[in-house]
Short mmCIF file of C-alpha atoms in Angstrom, two decimals:
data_model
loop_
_atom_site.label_atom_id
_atom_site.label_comp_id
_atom_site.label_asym_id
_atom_site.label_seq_id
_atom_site.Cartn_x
_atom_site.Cartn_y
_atom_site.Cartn_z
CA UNK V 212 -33.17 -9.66 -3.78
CA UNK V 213 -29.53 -10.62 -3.56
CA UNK V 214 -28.56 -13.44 -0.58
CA UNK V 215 -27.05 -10.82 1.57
CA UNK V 216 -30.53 -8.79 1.65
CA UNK V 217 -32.31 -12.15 2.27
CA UNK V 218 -29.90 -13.35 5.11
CA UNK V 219 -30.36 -9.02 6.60
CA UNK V 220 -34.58 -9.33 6.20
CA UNK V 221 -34.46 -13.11 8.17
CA UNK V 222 -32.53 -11.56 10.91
CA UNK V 223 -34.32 -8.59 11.29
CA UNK V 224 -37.55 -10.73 11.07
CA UNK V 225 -36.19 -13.08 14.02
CA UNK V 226 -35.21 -10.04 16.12
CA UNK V 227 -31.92 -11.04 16.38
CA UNK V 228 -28.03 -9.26 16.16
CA UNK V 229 -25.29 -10.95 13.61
CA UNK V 230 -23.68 -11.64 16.80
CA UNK V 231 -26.76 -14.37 17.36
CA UNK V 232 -26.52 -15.66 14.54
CA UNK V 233 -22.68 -16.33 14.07
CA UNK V 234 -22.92 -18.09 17.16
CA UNK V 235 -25.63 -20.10 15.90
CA UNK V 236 -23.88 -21.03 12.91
CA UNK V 237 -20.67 -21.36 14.91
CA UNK V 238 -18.94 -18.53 13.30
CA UNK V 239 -17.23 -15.28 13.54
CA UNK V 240 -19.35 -11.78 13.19
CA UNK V 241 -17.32 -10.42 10.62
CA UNK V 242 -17.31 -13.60 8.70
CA UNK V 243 -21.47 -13.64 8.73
CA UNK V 244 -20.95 -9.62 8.02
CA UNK V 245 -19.47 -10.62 5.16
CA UNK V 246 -22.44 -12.70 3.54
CA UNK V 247 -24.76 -10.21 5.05
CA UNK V 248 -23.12 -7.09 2.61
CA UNK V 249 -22.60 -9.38 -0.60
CA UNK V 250 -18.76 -9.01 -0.17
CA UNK V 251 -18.50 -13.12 0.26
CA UNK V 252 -20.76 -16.14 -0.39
CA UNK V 253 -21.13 -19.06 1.89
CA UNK V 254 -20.06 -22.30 1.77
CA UNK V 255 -22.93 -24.36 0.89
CA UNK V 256 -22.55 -26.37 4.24
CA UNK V 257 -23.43 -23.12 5.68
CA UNK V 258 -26.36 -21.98 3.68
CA UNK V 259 -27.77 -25.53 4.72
CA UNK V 260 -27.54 -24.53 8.51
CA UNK V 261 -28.82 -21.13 7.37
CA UNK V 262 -32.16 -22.81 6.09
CA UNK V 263 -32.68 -24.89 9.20
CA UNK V 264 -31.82 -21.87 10.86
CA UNK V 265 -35.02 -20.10 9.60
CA UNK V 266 -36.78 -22.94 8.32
CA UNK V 267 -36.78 -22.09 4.47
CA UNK V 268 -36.29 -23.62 1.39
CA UNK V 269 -32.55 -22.89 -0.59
CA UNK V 270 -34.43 -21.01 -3.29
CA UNK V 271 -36.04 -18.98 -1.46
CA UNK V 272 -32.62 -17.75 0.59
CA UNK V 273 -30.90 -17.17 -2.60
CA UNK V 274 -33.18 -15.21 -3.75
CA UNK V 275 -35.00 -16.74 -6.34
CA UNK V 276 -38.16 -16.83 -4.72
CA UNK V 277 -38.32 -13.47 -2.80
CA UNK V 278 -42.21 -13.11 -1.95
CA UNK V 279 -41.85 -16.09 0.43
CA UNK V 280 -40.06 -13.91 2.93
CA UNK V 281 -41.78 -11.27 4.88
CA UNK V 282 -41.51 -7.73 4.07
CA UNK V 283 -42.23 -6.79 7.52
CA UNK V 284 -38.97 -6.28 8.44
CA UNK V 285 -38.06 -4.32 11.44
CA UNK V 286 -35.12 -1.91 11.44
CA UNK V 287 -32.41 -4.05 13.47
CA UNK V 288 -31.25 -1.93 16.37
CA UNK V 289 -27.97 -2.69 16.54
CA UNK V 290 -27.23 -2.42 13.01
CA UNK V 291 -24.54 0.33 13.09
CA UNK V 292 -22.69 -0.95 16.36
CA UNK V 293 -22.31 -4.32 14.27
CA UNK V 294 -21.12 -2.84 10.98
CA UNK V 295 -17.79 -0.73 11.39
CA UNK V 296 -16.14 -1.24 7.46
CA UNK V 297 -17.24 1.77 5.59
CA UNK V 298 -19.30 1.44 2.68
CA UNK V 299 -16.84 2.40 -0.13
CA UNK V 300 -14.07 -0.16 1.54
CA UNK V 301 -16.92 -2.92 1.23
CA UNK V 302 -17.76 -2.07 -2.26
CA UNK V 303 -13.86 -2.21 -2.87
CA UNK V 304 -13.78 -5.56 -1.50
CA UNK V 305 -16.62 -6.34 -4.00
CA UNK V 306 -16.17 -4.47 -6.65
CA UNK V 307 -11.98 -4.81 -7.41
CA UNK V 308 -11.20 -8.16 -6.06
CA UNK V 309 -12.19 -10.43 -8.56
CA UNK V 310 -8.51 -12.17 -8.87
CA UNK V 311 -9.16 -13.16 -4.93
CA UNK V 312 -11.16 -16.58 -4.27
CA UNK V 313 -14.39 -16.48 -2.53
CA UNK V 314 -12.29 -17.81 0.85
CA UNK V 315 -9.64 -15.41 0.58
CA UNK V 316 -12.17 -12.24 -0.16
CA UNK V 317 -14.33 -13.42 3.34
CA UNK V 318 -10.96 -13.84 5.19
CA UNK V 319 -10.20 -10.34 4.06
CA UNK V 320 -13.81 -8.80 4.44
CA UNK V 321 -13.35 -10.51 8.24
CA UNK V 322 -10.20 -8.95 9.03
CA UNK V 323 -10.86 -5.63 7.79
CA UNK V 324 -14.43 -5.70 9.96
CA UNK V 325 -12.31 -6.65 13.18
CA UNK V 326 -9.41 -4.16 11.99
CA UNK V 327 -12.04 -1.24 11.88
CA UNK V 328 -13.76 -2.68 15.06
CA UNK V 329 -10.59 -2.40 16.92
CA UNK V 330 -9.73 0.70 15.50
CA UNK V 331 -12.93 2.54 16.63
CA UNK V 332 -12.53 0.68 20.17
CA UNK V 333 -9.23 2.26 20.18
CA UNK V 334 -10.17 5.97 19.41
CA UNK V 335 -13.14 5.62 22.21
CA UNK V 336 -10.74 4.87 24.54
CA UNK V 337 -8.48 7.24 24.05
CA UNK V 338 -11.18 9.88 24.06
CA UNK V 339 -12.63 8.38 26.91
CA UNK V 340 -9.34 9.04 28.75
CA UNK V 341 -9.21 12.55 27.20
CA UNK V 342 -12.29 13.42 28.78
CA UNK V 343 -11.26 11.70 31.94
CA UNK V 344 -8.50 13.92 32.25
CA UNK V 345 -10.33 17.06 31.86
CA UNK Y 62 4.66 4.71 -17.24
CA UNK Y 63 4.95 6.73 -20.12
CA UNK Y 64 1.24 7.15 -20.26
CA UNK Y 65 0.49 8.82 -17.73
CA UNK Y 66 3.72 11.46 -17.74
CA UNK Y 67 1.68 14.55 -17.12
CA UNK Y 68 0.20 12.52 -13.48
CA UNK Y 69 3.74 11.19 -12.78
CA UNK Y 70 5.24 14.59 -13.00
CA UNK Y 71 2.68 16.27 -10.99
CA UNK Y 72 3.10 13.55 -8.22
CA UNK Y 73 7.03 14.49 -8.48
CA UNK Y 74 6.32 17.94 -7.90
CA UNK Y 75 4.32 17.05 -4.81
CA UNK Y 76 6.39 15.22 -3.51
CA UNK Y 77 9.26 17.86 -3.95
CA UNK Y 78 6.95 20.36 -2.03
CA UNK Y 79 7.00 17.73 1.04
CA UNK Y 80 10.68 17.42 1.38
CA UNK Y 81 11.33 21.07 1.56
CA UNK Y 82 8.49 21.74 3.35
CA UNK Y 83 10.49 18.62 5.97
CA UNK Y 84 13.95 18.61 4.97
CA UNK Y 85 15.36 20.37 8.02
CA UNK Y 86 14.72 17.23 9.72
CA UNK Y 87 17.65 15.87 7.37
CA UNK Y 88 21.03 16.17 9.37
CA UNK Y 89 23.38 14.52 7.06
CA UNK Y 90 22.68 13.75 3.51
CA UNK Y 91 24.75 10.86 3.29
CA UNK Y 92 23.26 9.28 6.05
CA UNK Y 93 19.73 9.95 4.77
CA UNK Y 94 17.14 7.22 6.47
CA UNK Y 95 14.31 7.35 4.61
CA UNK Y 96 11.93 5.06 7.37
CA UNK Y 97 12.66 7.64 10.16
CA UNK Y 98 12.36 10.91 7.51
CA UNK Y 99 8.63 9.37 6.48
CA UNK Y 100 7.63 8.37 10.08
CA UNK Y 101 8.36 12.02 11.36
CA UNK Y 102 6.12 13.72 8.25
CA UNK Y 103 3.22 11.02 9.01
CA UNK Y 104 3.66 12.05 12.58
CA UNK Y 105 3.94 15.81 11.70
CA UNK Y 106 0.75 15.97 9.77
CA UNK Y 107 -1.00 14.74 12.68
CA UNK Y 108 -1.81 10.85 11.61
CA UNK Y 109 -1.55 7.80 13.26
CA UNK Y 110 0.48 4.83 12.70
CA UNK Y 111 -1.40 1.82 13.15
CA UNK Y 112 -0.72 -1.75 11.68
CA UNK Y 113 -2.83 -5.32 11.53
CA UNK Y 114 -2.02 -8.78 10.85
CA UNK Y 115 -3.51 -9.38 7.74
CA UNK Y 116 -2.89 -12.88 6.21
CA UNK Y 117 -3.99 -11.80 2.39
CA UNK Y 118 -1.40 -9.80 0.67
CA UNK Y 119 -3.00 -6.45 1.92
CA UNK Y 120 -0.39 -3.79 1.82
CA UNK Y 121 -1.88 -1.08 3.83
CA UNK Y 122 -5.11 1.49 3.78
CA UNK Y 123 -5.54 5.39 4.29
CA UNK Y 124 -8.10 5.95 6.11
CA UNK Y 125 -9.69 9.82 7.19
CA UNK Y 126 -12.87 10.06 8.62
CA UNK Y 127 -14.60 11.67 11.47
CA UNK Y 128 -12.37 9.82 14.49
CA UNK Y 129 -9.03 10.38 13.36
CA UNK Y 130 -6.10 10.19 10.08
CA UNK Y 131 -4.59 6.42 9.86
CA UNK Y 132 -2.41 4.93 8.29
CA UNK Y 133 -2.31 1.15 8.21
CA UNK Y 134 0.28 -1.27 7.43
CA UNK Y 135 0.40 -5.04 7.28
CA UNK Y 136 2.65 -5.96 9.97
CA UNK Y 137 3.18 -9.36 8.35
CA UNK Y 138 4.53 -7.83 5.33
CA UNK Y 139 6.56 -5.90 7.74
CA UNK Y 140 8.45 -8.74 9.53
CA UNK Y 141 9.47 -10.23 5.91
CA UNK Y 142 10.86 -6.82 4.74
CA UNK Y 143 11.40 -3.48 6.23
CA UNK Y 144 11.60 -1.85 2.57
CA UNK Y 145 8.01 -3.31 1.65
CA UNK Y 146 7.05 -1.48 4.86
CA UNK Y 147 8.70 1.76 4.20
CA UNK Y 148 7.12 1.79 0.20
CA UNK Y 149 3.88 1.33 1.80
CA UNK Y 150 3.90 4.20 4.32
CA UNK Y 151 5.34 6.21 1.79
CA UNK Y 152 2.19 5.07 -0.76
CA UNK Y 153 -0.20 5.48 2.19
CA UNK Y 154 1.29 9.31 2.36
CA UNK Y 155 0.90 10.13 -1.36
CA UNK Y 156 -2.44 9.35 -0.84
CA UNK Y 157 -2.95 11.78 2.10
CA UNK Y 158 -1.19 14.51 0.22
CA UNK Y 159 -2.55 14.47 -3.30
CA UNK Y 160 -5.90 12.49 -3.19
CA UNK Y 161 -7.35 12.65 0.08
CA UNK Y 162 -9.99 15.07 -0.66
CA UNK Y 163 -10.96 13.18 -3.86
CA UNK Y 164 -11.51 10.15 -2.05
CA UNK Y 165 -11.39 9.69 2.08
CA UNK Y 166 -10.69 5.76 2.10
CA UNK Y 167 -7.49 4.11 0.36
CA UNK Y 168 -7.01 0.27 0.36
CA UNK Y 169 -4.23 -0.69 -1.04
CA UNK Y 170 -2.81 -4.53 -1.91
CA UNK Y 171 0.31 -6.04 -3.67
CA UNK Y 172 -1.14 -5.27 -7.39
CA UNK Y 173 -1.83 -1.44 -6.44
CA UNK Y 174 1.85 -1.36 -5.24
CA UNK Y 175 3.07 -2.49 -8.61
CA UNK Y 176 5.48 -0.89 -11.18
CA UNK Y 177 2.96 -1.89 -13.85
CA UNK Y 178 -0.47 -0.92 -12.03
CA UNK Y 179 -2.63 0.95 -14.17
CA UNK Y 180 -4.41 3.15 -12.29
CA UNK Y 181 -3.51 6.92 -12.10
CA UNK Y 182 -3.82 7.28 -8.13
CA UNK Y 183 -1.90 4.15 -7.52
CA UNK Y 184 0.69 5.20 -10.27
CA UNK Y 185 1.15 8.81 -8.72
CA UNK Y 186 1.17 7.28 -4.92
CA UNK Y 187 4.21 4.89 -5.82
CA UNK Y 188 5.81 7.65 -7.93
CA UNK Y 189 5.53 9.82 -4.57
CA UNK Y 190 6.60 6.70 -2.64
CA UNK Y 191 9.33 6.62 -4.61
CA UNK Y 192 10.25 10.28 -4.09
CA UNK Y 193 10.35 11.09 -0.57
CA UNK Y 194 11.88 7.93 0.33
CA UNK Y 195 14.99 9.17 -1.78
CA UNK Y 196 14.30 12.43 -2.62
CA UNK Y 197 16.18 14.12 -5.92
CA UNK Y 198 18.80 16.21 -3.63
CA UNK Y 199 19.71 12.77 -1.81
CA UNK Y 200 19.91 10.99 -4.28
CA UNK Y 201 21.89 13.66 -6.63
CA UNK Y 202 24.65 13.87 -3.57
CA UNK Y 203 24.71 9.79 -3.44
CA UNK Y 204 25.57 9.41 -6.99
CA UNK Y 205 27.80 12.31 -7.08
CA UNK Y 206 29.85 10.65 -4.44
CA UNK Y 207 29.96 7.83 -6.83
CA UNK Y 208 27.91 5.23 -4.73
CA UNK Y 209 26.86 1.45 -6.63
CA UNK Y 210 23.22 1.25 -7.01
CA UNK Y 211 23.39 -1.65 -4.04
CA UNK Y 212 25.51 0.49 -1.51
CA UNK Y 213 22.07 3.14 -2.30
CA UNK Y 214 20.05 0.39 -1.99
CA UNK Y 215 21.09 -0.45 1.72
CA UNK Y 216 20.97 3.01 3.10
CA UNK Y 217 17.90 3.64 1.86
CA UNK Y 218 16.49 0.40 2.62
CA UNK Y 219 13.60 0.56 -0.40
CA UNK Y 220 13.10 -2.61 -2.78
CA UNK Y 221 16.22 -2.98 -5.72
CA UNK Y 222 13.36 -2.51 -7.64
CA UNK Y 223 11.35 0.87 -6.29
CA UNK Y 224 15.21 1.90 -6.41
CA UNK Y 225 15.60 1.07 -10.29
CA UNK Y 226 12.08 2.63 -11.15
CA UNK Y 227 13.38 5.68 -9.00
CA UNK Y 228 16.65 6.04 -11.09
CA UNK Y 229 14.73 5.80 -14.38
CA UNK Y 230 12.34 8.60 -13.25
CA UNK Y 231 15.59 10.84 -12.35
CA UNK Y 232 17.50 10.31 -15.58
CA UNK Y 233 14.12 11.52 -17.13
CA UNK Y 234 13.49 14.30 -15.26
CA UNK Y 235 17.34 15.92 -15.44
CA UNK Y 236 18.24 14.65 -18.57
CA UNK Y 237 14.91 14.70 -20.68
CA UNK Y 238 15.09 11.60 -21.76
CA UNK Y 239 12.79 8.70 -23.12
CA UNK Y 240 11.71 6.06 -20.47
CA UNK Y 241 13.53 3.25 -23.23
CA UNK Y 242 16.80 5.19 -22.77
CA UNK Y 243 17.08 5.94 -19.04
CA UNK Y 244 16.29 2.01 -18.73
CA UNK Y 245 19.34 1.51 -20.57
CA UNK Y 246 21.48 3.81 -18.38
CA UNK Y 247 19.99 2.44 -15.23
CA UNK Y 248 20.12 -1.21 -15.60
CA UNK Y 249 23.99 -0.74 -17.07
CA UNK Y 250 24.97 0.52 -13.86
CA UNK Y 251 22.90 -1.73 -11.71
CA UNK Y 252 24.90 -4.21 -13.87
CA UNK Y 253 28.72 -3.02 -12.99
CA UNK Y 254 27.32 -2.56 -9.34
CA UNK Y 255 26.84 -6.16 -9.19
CA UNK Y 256 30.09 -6.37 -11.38
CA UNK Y 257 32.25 -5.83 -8.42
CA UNK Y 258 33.80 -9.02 -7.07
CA UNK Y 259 37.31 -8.36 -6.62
CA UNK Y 260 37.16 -4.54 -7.52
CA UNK Y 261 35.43 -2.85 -4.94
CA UNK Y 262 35.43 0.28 -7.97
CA UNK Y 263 34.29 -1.32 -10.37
CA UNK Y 264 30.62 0.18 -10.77
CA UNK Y 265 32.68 3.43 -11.52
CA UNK Y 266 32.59 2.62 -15.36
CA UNK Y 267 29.09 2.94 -15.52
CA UNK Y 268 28.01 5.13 -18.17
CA UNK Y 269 25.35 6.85 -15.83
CA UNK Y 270 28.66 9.20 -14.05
CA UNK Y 271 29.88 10.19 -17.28
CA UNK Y 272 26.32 11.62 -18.24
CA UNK Y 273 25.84 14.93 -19.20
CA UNK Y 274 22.99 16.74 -21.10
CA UNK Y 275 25.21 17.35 -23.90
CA UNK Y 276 27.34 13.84 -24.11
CA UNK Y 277 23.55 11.97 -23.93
CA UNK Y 278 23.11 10.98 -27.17
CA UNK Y 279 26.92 9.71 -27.78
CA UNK Y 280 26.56 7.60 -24.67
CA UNK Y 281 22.90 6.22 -25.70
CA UNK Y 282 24.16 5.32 -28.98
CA UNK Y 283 27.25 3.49 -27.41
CA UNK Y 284 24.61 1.53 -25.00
CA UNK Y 285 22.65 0.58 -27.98
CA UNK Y 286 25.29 -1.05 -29.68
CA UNK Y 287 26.02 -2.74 -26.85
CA UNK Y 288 23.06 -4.78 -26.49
CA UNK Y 289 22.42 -4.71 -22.91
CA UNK Y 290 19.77 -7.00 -21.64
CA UNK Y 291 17.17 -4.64 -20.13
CA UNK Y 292 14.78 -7.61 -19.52
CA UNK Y 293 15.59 -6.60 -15.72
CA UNK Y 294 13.29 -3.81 -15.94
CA UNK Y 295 10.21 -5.62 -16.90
CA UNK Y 296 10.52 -8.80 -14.86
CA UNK Y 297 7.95 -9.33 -12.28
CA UNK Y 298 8.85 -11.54 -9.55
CA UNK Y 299 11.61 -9.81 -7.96
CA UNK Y 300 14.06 -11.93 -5.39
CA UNK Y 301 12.74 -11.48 -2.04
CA UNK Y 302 15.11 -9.70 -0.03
CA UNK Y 303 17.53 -11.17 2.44
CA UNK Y 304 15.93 -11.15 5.49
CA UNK Y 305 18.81 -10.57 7.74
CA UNK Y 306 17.94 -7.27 8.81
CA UNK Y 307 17.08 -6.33 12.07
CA UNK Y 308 13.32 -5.65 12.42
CA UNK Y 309 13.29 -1.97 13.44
CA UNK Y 310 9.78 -1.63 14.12
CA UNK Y 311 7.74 1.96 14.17
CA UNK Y 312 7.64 1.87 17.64
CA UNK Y 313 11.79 2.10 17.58
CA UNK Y 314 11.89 4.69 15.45
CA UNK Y 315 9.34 7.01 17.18
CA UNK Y 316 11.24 6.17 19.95
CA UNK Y 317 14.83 7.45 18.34
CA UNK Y 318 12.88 10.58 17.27
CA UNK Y 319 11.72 10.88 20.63
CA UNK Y 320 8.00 11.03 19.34
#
């Protein structure tokens, strides 16, 4: 299992929304989005938090040890209100952006999460106040 | 560019098909602006301008899915240079016209946006960039009233560079030539433009306004022996433009086209 379907499971496991846990960890959504979907990695300070977080060992959040976490894992409600980038812009960001660091691919994984965020916030509105006017 | 000839031409012809399908909205050739021309068809077809600040050197993104038809740009890029804006909403088009029901999401940075990117959509959206930001009949009228390549430049208000790539497509297209040779004719008048210090006509003895389809080969042969450095053409890093332009922002020119 890769570290972003680790990090998902652990959630799920704990109940919790990415919102939760970014706060937690004292971070943006998008930016924990990010780690969540494999687009960006971490910074090894933050896996650290991440295992006192949920109490496990480093190995076994990368991945390397995958029995050790539960399979049990509850379908997290929220998961589509918390996830706005489409799936073939995140395997873009994955997939053709090699040339890009590992900082500057999460910077642009977080602003294109808030960009489609605010974009669908925008279109509700505005069909909100279409249906107002009816 | 030569590679893919058969994708650049039919990105050419779409693009044709646009303007005349628009061009009414042209009053006055010589006064072409290309910003307000692309704005209208964007706004014509029913999608929505939107920008973001992104810090990364994201250009812009088509997007089409069940909410709406965007079109993003960086408005970062924007403030530095209109004409990086303009290329990008005309990139962001091409995509809506020839692709979108190939693919429904577009995201497009600096290295898509490139003369020398290698893939076929990206080639055929800057090629239709390119095009309906000075379309053939504009730019056939400019150079038949004998305009430099900078004085085109500056009305159009695209990079010197989308502008040199343009000109090499034209001479291509109406004269049939080979991409080596319309270089040559291109960057020797984009030479005398820059020529013209104290003679404001100077760029008139460019070989490009004695051209015809049967004087071609005398006047390639003349540039060859000339040895014209045509390293312009395959230089990267262009100079970044002078940023002494007003920023006319999108909402301005809706505004002017009472949108």
């Amino acid at each position: 299992m890769s570290l972003g379907a680790n990090l998902k499971q652990l959630r799920n496991k704990k109940g919790l929304s990415q919102y939760q846990v970014a706060d937690r960890l004292g971070i943006q959504r998008a930016r924990y989005n990010s780690w969540e979907n494999d687009i960006a990695k971490p910074r090894y300070d933050m896996l650290e938090k991440l295992c006192d977080f949920y109490q496990v060992e480093m190995n076994t959040l990368m991945g390397e040890n995958p029995t050790d976490i539960s399979k049990d894992s509850s379908k997290s409600l929220e998961q589509n209100d918390t996830e706005n980038t489409p799936s073939s812009i995140k395997a873009w960001l994955r997939l053709e952006n090699n040339d890009l660091t590992e900082n500057e691919k999460e910077t642009l994984a977080e602003e294109l999460e808030d960009y489609f965020l605010s974009r669908k916030q925008r279109i509700l509105k505005k069909r909100n106040e279409q249906k107002g006017n009816e | 560019m030569t590679l893919y000839r058969r994708e650049i031409d039919e990105a050419i012809l779409f693009a044709n098909r646009v303007y005349i399908k628009y061009k009414d909205f042209i009053k006055n050739t010589l006064q072409f602006k290309s910003d307000a021309f692309v704005v209208n068809i964007i706004h014509q077809e029913g999608i929505n301008i939107d920008y973001y600040p992104f810090s990364n050197d994201m250009c812009g993104m088509f997007i089409d899915d069940e909410f709406e038809k965007t079109i993003v740009f960086n408005i970062n890029q924007s403030r530095q240079s209109p004409e990086r804006r303009n290329f990008t909403l005309g990139h962001e088009l091409g995509h809506y016209f020839m692709h979108r029901d190939k693919q429904s999401q577009f995201t497009d940075r600096t290295k898509d946006l490139m003369d020398n990117s290698i893939k076929p959509f990206e080639i055929q959206a800057n090629v239709f960039a390119s095009y309906i930001l000075l379309p053939t009949k504009i730019l056939e009228t400019m150079l038949m009233s004998k305009y430099s390549f900078f004085r085109i430049q500056k009305l159009i208000k695209i990079s010197y560079k989308a502008l040199f790539w343009r000109l090499v497509n034209h001479l291509i297209e109406i004269y049939n030539l080979t991409q080596e040779e319309a270089i040559l004719i291109t960057e020797e008048y984009r030479q005398y433009s820059i020529k013209k210090l104290n003679n404001e006509a100077h760029h008139l003895n460019a070989q490009l306004f004695k051209l015809t389809y049967f004087n071609k080969k005398q006047i390639i042969d003349k540039l060859k022996n000339e040895n014209i450095d045509i390293s312009y053409a395959y230089n990267e890093d262009e100079k970044a433009p002078k940023t002494k332009h007003i920023i006319e922002n999108i909402e301005n020119i809706k505004s002017q086209l009472g949108l």
